[in-house]
Tab-separated table of C-alpha atoms in Angstrom:
chain	number	residue	atom	x	y	z
Y	150	UNK	CA	9.154	-11.164	-37.019
Y	151	UNK	CA	5.685	-9.919	-38.601
Y	152	UNK	CA	4.129	-6.652	-38.062
Y	153	UNK	CA	1.836	-7.988	-35.663
Y	154	UNK	CA	4.090	-9.932	-33.457
Y	155	UNK	CA	6.230	-6.922	-33.240
Y	156	UNK	CA	3.374	-4.791	-32.194
Y	157	UNK	CA	2.470	-7.112	-29.572
Y	158	UNK	CA	5.946	-7.452	-28.142
Y	159	UNK	CA	6.049	-3.592	-27.948
Y	160	UNK	CA	2.345	-3.607	-26.183
Y	161	UNK	CA	3.672	-6.412	-23.623
Y	162	UNK	CA	6.753	-4.315	-23.028
Y	163	UNK	CA	4.492	-0.989	-22.499
Y	164	UNK	CA	2.165	-2.878	-20.334
Y	165	UNK	CA	4.846	-4.356	-18.239
Y	166	UNK	CA	6.365	-0.743	-17.773
Y	167	UNK	CA	3.013	0.602	-16.363
Y	168	UNK	CA	3.384	-2.070	-13.491
Y	169	UNK	CA	6.558	0.156	-12.269
Y	170	UNK	CA	4.742	3.473	-12.278
Y	171	UNK	CA	2.682	4.759	-8.988
Y	172	UNK	CA	-0.785	4.106	-9.078
Y	173	UNK	CA	-3.273	6.278	-7.422
Y	174	UNK	CA	-6.721	5.200	-8.481
Y	175	UNK	CA	-8.943	7.240	-6.442
Y	176	UNK	CA	-6.715	6.723	-3.255
Y	177	UNK	CA	-2.854	6.994	-2.048
Y	178	UNK	CA	-0.131	6.632	-4.403
Y	179	UNK	CA	1.224	3.066	-4.382
Y	180	UNK	CA	3.607	0.940	-6.698
Y	181	UNK	CA	3.895	-2.499	-7.343
Y	182	UNK	CA	6.842	-4.152	-5.942
Y	183	UNK	CA	6.026	-8.095	-7.599
Y	184	UNK	CA	3.395	-9.797	-8.791
Y	185	UNK	CA	-0.101	-8.759	-8.491
Y	186	UNK	CA	-2.233	-11.874	-8.966
Y	187	UNK	CA	-4.356	-9.928	-6.373
Y	188	UNK	CA	-5.455	-7.775	-8.825
Y	189	UNK	CA	-4.544	-4.792	-6.450
Y	190	UNK	CA	-6.113	-1.796	-8.172
Y	191	UNK	CA	-6.537	0.925	-5.336
Y	192	UNK	CA	-4.993	1.938	-1.788
Y	193	UNK	CA	-6.664	4.195	0.417
Y	194	UNK	CA	-5.523	5.822	3.859
Y	195	UNK	CA	-7.824	7.101	6.753
Y	196	UNK	CA	-6.640	9.702	7.480
Y	197	UNK	CA	-4.326	10.805	4.607
Y	198	UNK	CA	-1.937	11.869	5.090
Y	199	UNK	CA	-1.235	9.770	8.325
Y	200	UNK	CA	-0.991	11.475	11.871
Y	201	UNK	CA	1.070	10.551	14.620
Y	202	UNK	CA	-0.441	9.002	17.533
Y	203	UNK	CA	-3.597	8.409	15.547
Y	204	UNK	CA	-4.531	4.876	14.151
Y	205	UNK	CA	-4.013	4.613	10.268
Y	206	UNK	CA	-6.665	2.568	8.274
Y	207	UNK	CA	-5.120	0.950	5.206
Y	208	UNK	CA	-7.698	-0.315	2.649
Y	209	UNK	CA	-6.608	-2.395	-0.526
Y	210	UNK	CA	-9.175	-3.073	-3.204
Y	211	UNK	CA	-8.943	-5.187	-6.144
Y	212	UNK	CA	-10.270	-7.873	-7.809
Y	213	UNK	CA	-8.579	-11.503	-7.778
Y	214	UNK	CA	-6.854	-12.858	-10.705
Y	215	UNK	CA	-6.380	-16.282	-8.549
Y	216	UNK	CA	-8.322	-18.462	-6.263
Y	217	UNK	CA	-7.548	-17.553	-2.498
Y	218	UNK	CA	-8.329	-20.059	-0.021
Y	219	UNK	CA	-6.097	-18.521	2.722
Y	220	UNK	CA	-2.548	-17.104	3.130
Y	221	UNK	CA	-0.797	-14.360	5.250
Y	222	UNK	CA	0.009	-10.588	4.522
Y	223	UNK	CA	3.347	-9.007	5.838
Y	224	UNK	CA	3.671	-5.452	6.660
Y	225	UNK	CA	6.794	-3.834	6.857
Y	226	UNK	CA	7.332	-0.272	7.708
Y	227	UNK	CA	10.856	1.279	7.031
Y	228	UNK	CA	12.677	4.597	7.796
Y	229	UNK	CA	15.723	5.315	5.842
Y	230	UNK	CA	15.633	1.707	4.299
Y	231	UNK	CA	15.775	-0.203	7.737
Y	232	UNK	CA	12.851	-1.932	9.099
Y	233	UNK	CA	11.294	-0.427	12.210
Y	234	UNK	CA	8.057	-2.371	12.265
Y	235	UNK	CA	6.737	-5.722	10.987
Y	236	UNK	CA	3.468	-7.525	11.399
Y	237	UNK	CA	2.052	-10.635	10.199
Y	238	UNK	CA	-1.881	-10.865	9.156
Y	239	UNK	CA	-3.992	-13.809	8.355
Y	240	UNK	CA	-5.597	-12.426	5.285
Y	241	UNK	CA	-8.980	-14.290	5.815
Y	242	UNK	CA	-9.418	-13.498	9.549
Y	243	UNK	CA	-7.388	-10.516	9.968
Y	244	UNK	CA	-7.921	-8.553	6.984
Y	245	UNK	CA	-11.382	-9.518	6.175
Y	246	UNK	CA	-11.155	-11.119	2.675
Y	247	UNK	CA	-13.771	-13.836	2.242
Y	248	UNK	CA	-12.041	-16.937	1.893
Y	249	UNK	CA	-12.330	-18.837	-0.449
Y	250	UNK	CA	-12.290	-15.611	-2.657
Y	251	UNK	CA	-12.821	-17.071	-6.297
Y	252	UNK	CA	-11.230	-15.492	-9.371
Y	253	UNK	CA	-12.892	-12.648	-10.470
Y	254	UNK	CA	-14.192	-11.499	-7.460
Y	255	UNK	CA	-13.625	-7.909	-5.733
Y	256	UNK	CA	-12.108	-7.939	-2.273
Y	257	UNK	CA	-11.227	-5.290	0.223
Y	258	UNK	CA	-8.574	-6.020	2.642
Y	259	UNK	CA	-8.257	-3.570	5.963
Y	260	UNK	CA	-5.455	-3.093	8.068
Y	261	UNK	CA	-5.235	-1.000	11.293
Y	262	UNK	CA	-2.254	0.498	12.398
Y	263	UNK	CA	-1.417	2.833	15.355
Y	264	UNK	CA	0.985	5.505	14.181
Y	265	UNK	CA	3.586	5.736	17.209
Y	266	UNK	CA	3.710	9.521	18.521
Y	267	UNK	CA	7.122	9.207	19.196
Y	268	UNK	CA	7.488	9.591	15.034
Y	269	UNK	CA	8.604	13.062	14.350
Y	270	UNK	CA	5.974	14.714	11.846
Y	271	UNK	CA	7.628	14.986	8.447
Y	272	UNK	CA	9.323	11.876	8.668
Y	273	UNK	CA	9.183	9.824	5.506
Y	274	UNK	CA	8.276	6.176	5.676
Y	275	UNK	CA	7.946	3.539	3.158
Y	276	UNK	CA	5.354	0.751	3.809
Y	277	UNK	CA	5.220	-2.666	1.853
Y	278	UNK	CA	2.499	-5.271	1.976
Y	279	UNK	CA	3.218	-8.485	0.559
Y	280	UNK	CA	0.576	-11.423	0.320
Y	281	UNK	CA	1.350	-14.715	0.398
Y	282	UNK	CA	-0.934	-17.696	-0.262
Y	283	UNK	CA	-0.990	-20.663	1.964
Y	284	UNK	CA	1.963	-22.571	0.572
Y	285	UNK	CA	3.989	-19.496	0.739
Y	286	UNK	CA	4.248	-17.840	-2.842
Y	287	UNK	CA	3.933	-14.227	-3.102
Y	288	UNK	CA	0.610	-13.411	-4.744
Y	289	UNK	CA	0.835	-9.713	-4.701
Y	290	UNK	CA	3.431	-6.833	-3.138
Y	291	UNK	CA	2.456	-3.299	-2.868
Y	292	UNK	CA	4.754	-0.236	-1.489
Y	293	UNK	CA	3.273	2.946	-0.256
Y	294	UNK	CA	5.222	6.375	0.710
Y	295	UNK	CA	3.842	7.779	4.041
Y	296	UNK	CA	4.923	11.302	5.359
Y	297	UNK	CA	3.731	11.328	8.985
Y	298	UNK	CA	1.995	14.677	9.829
Y	299	UNK	CA	1.346	16.146	13.131
Y	300	UNK	CA	-1.933	16.057	15.047
Y	301	UNK	CA	-1.252	19.229	16.723
Y	302	UNK	CA	-1.719	23.008	15.570
Y	303	UNK	CA	0.264	26.025	16.871
Y	304	UNK	CA	-0.646	29.500	16.818
Y	305	UNK	CA	1.046	31.874	14.796
Y	306	UNK	CA	0.413	35.311	16.201
Y	307	UNK	CA	2.613	37.032	14.204
Y	308	UNK	CA	0.698	36.002	11.050
Y	309	UNK	CA	-2.428	36.006	12.191
Y	310	UNK	CA	-3.340	32.145	11.687
Y	311	UNK	CA	-2.661	28.933	12.629
Y	312	UNK	CA	-0.154	26.397	10.917
Y	313	UNK	CA	-0.249	22.488	11.355
Y	314	UNK	CA	2.801	21.401	12.482
């Protein structure tokens, strides 16, 4: 094996390992959980952190590495590893990706989801969004941790201030 080939192998392994590290390019941390043919580069939450009883807007941005003519996105919410909610979205009509979207063109997909008021503040959830092209092959997958926050405040008269629940 030549020196050039050895360095290419090490570089390939290094770049592959980076795919498993959390990303947070100007937004909420996320990890890739499969292919990233959509070139996902950032995930943003509004509000961040999510608040129970409010709507959560999730924006996923990137530059596509494939032509996108249509497909679906599946958003799965898990608590302690168990699915508690799952929804399907049409990536063109529901998420706002202009279809067809050609290779090299940026996109911004937006999902709005109410956070139930029944969820306890402090719960740690895992949200996974998998995107499938029209024939069913997965072309992207991102996983994001969420800790639900309260929207209420309580007075702490003993300490002379307020604290979020």
